[in-house]
């Protein structure tokens, strides 16, 4: 969707949408299956925000509208430095149905982990620790993320991160009526529509860690290349993931073992929660740095990009 088209939808400067008359679209940041995200500037305050725009098309059941509503409902309840802030939402209704939703969010400049250049082992562990901290903040409020993947981790120039996209988030213990998740990162219980828990986010993060370290994906019940076909049986031994340290010998066995624990098919065999992961990350970081202090921002700091023992790139 072109910028001009979006402006026509928003009616910027027109009486029909006076609230958004104060926002100037800067550029398109990205788009999803049914949404477009822009960076916008408040003409009065100069504040820059991210704006997500969703329109219900004719014949659609409104699933994307519901997803944005869910993202707003949960996002406004989470207050954590590593989680993107959700600011406000505006709806346009026609014949008593919501036809259009516009949601304003914190603008988070940076690149996603998926787009980020190769990083040292220490950088990655510091990133994973921040992600676990942020997801833990969601868990403390009773919510799960349910779609952790490299594209949902934004890394700023100062090395700090923001977790984004709560469209698939839900209450701890939820049994979803349909399969939701991202192929290559989705947990078995998400595919089998069983109760979701903090260990679901542990799997999603573990699959993200596996990719970041090895450049390969963990075998899941819905791999991206076969996303139209479901394999509801537990993957056989031949399909089980190869341990990261076997693919990349520079990866310490302790790091490799943690990743493999996170992506166990049985949730009961995974680490229980994010505080458990954080403790493991702290121990691994301590071992890698020989107990020496890390720069305040960690990633890309004095002991970040080059690390105590020099750069280690994995893919």
Coordinates of C-alpha atoms in Angstrom, one line a residue, residues 25-260:
X25 CA 3.4 10.1 8.0
X26 CA 7.2 9.8 7.7
X27 CA 7.7 6.5 6.1
X28 CA 6.5 2.9 5.9
X29 CA 8.2 0.7 8.4
X30 CA 6.7 -2.6 7.3
X31 CA 3.6 -4.6 6.6
X32 CA 1.9 -7.8 7.6
X33 CA -0.8 -10.0 6.3
X34 CA -3.5 -7.4 6.9
X35 CA -1.7 -4.4 8.4
X36 CA 0.7 -1.6 7.5
X37 CA 3.0 0.0 10.0
X38 CA 4.3 3.6 9.6
X39 CA 6.4 6.0 11.5
X40 CA 4.4 9.2 12.1
X41 CA 5.2 12.6 13.7
X42 CA 2.8 14.6 15.8
X43 CA 2.8 18.0 14.2
X44 CA 2.2 19.8 17.5
X45 CA 4.5 18.0 19.9
X46 CA 7.1 16.6 17.4
X47 CA 6.7 13.1 19.0
X48 CA 7.5 10.3 16.7
X49 CA 5.4 7.1 17.1
X50 CA 4.7 3.9 15.2
X51 CA 1.3 3.6 13.7
X52 CA -0.4 0.3 12.8
X53 CA -3.2 0.5 10.4
X54 CA -5.7 -2.3 9.7
X55 CA -8.7 -2.2 7.4
X56 CA -11.3 -5.0 7.3
X57 CA -11.8 -5.8 3.6
X58 CA -15.1 -7.0 2.2
X59 CA -15.8 -10.6 2.9
X60 CA -13.2 -10.9 5.7
X61 CA -14.2 -12.2 9.1
X62 CA -12.4 -9.5 11.0
X63 CA -9.6 -11.7 12.4
X64 CA -6.9 -9.0 11.8
X65 CA -9.1 -6.4 13.6
X66 CA -9.5 -8.8 16.5
X67 CA -5.7 -9.3 16.6
X68 CA -4.9 -5.6 16.8
X69 CA -7.6 -5.2 19.5
X70 CA -5.9 -8.0 21.4
X71 CA -2.5 -6.4 20.9
X72 CA -3.8 -3.1 22.3
X73 CA -5.6 -4.8 25.3
X74 CA -2.5 -6.7 26.4
X75 CA 0.1 -4.1 25.3
X76 CA -1.4 -1.4 27.6
X77 CA -1.1 -3.6 30.6
X78 CA 2.7 -4.3 30.2
X79 CA 5.2 -1.7 31.5
X80 CA 8.7 -3.0 31.0
X81 CA 11.8 -1.3 29.5
X82 CA 12.4 -4.1 27.1
X83 CA 8.8 -4.2 25.8
X84 CA 7.4 -1.8 23.3
X85 CA 4.8 0.6 24.8
X86 CA 1.3 0.6 23.4
X87 CA -0.1 4.1 23.4
X88 CA -3.6 4.4 22.0
X89 CA -6.2 2.9 19.6
X90 CA -8.8 4.5 17.4
X91 CA -11.6 2.7 15.6
X92 CA -13.8 3.5 12.7
X93 CA -17.2 1.7 12.6
X94 CA -19.7 1.3 9.7
X95 CA -23.1 -0.4 10.2
X96 CA -22.1 -1.2 13.8
X97 CA -19.0 -3.1 12.7
X98 CA -15.4 -2.0 13.2
X99 CA -14.1 -1.5 9.7
X100 CA -10.7 0.1 10.5
X101 CA -8.3 0.3 13.4
X102 CA -5.4 2.6 14.0
X103 CA -3.1 1.9 16.9
X104 CA -0.3 4.1 18.0
X105 CA 2.8 2.6 19.6
X106 CA 6.3 3.6 20.8
X107 CA 8.6 4.1 17.9
X108 CA 11.6 1.8 18.3
X109 CA 14.4 2.7 15.9
X110 CA 16.8 -0.1 15.2
X111 CA 17.0 -3.4 13.3
X112 CA 15.4 -6.7 14.1
X113 CA 17.5 -9.6 15.2
X114 CA 16.6 -11.3 11.9
X115 CA 18.1 -8.4 10.0
X116 CA 21.0 -7.8 12.3
X117 CA 24.5 -8.6 11.2
X118 CA 26.3 -11.6 12.8
X119 CA 27.1 -11.0 16.4
X120 CA 29.5 -12.4 19.0
X121 CA 28.4 -15.1 21.4
X122 CA 28.5 -12.6 24.3
X123 CA 26.3 -10.1 22.3
X124 CA 23.7 -12.9 21.7
X125 CA 23.6 -14.0 25.3
X126 CA 23.1 -10.4 26.5
X127 CA 20.3 -10.0 23.9
X128 CA 18.7 -13.3 25.0
X129 CA 18.9 -12.2 28.6
X130 CA 17.1 -9.0 27.9
X131 CA 14.4 -10.8 25.9
X132 CA 13.9 -13.2 28.8
X133 CA 13.6 -10.3 31.2
X134 CA 11.0 -8.6 29.0
X135 CA 8.9 -11.7 28.5
X136 CA 9.2 -12.3 32.2
X137 CA 7.6 -8.9 32.7
X138 CA 4.7 -10.1 30.6
X139 CA 4.5 -13.3 32.6
X140 CA 4.3 -11.3 35.8
X141 CA 1.1 -9.7 34.5
X142 CA -0.3 -13.1 33.6
X143 CA 0.3 -12.9 29.9
X144 CA 2.3 -14.9 27.3
X145 CA 3.9 -13.6 24.1
X146 CA 3.3 -16.7 22.0
X147 CA 5.2 -15.5 19.0
X148 CA 8.8 -14.9 19.9
X149 CA 11.0 -14.9 16.9
X150 CA 14.0 -13.0 15.5
X151 CA 11.7 -10.5 13.7
X152 CA 10.0 -9.5 17.0
X153 CA 13.2 -8.4 18.7
X154 CA 14.3 -4.9 17.8
X155 CA 17.9 -4.0 18.7
X156 CA 18.7 -0.3 19.0
X157 CA 22.0 1.3 18.2
X158 CA 22.8 1.4 22.0
X159 CA 22.4 -2.3 22.2
X160 CA 19.2 -2.3 24.2
X161 CA 16.2 -4.2 22.8
X162 CA 12.4 -3.9 22.5
X163 CA 10.0 -6.9 22.2
X164 CA 7.2 -6.1 19.7
X165 CA 4.0 -7.7 18.3
X166 CA 1.5 -8.9 20.9
X167 CA -1.2 -9.9 18.3
X168 CA -1.0 -13.5 19.4
X169 CA -0.4 -12.9 23.1
X170 CA -2.9 -14.4 25.5
X171 CA -3.5 -15.3 29.2
X172 CA -1.3 -18.0 30.8
X173 CA -3.2 -21.3 30.5
X174 CA -5.2 -20.4 27.4
X175 CA -6.3 -23.1 25.0
X176 CA -6.7 -21.4 21.6
X177 CA -9.4 -22.5 19.2
X178 CA -7.1 -22.3 16.2
X179 CA -3.4 -22.7 15.5
X180 CA -1.5 -19.5 16.0
X181 CA 2.3 -19.1 15.8
X182 CA 5.1 -18.8 13.3
X183 CA 6.4 -21.8 11.4
X184 CA 9.9 -22.8 12.5
X185 CA 9.4 -21.2 15.9
X186 CA 6.0 -22.6 17.0
X187 CA 5.8 -24.9 20.0
X188 CA 4.2 -28.4 19.8
X189 CA 1.4 -27.4 22.2
X190 CA 0.5 -24.4 20.0
X191 CA 0.0 -26.7 17.0
X192 CA -1.9 -29.3 19.1
X193 CA -4.1 -26.6 20.7
X194 CA -3.2 -27.6 24.2
X195 CA -2.9 -25.2 27.2
X196 CA -0.2 -22.6 26.7
X197 CA 2.2 -21.7 29.5
X198 CA 5.4 -19.9 30.3
X199 CA 7.2 -22.9 28.9
X200 CA 5.6 -22.1 25.5
X201 CA 7.5 -18.8 25.4
X202 CA 10.6 -20.8 26.5
X203 CA 10.3 -22.9 23.4
X204 CA 9.7 -19.9 21.1
X205 CA 12.8 -18.2 22.6
X206 CA 14.8 -21.4 22.4
X207 CA 14.0 -21.8 18.7
X208 CA 15.0 -18.1 18.2
X209 CA 18.3 -18.8 20.0
X210 CA 18.9 -21.9 17.9
X211 CA 18.5 -19.9 14.7
X212 CA 20.7 -16.9 16.0
X213 CA 23.5 -19.3 16.9
X214 CA 23.4 -21.7 14.0
X215 CA 21.6 -20.0 11.1
X216 CA 19.3 -23.0 11.0
X217 CA 15.8 -23.7 12.2
X218 CA 14.6 -26.2 14.9
X219 CA 12.4 -28.9 13.4
X220 CA 8.8 -28.0 14.4
X221 CA 5.4 -29.5 13.7
X222 CA 4.9 -26.7 11.2
X223 CA 8.1 -25.9 9.3
X224 CA 7.9 -22.9 7.1
X225 CA 8.6 -24.9 3.9
X226 CA 5.7 -27.2 4.7
X227 CA 3.4 -24.6 6.4
X228 CA 0.4 -26.0 4.5
X229 CA 0.9 -29.5 6.0
X230 CA 0.6 -30.4 9.6
X231 CA 2.6 -33.1 11.3
X232 CA 0.8 -33.7 14.6
X233 CA 3.1 -36.5 15.7
X234 CA 6.2 -35.9 17.7
X235 CA 9.2 -35.5 15.3
X236 CA 11.2 -38.7 15.1
X237 CA 14.8 -39.0 16.2
X238 CA 16.0 -38.3 12.7
X239 CA 14.1 -35.0 12.7
X240 CA 15.3 -33.9 16.1
X241 CA 17.5 -30.8 16.1
X242 CA 21.3 -31.3 15.9
X243 CA 22.9 -29.7 19.0
X244 CA 24.2 -26.2 18.2
X245 CA 27.8 -27.1 19.3
X246 CA 27.8 -29.9 16.8
X247 CA 27.0 -27.6 14.0
X248 CA 29.3 -24.8 15.2
X249 CA 32.1 -26.1 17.4
X250 CA 32.9 -22.7 18.8
X251 CA 29.6 -22.7 20.6
X252 CA 30.2 -23.7 24.3
X253 CA 28.5 -26.9 25.3
X254 CA 26.8 -25.1 28.2
X255 CA 25.1 -22.7 25.7
X256 CA 24.2 -25.5 23.4
X257 CA 22.7 -27.6 26.2
X258 CA 20.5 -24.7 27.4
X259 CA 19.1 -24.2 23.9
X260 CA 18.4 -27.9 23.5

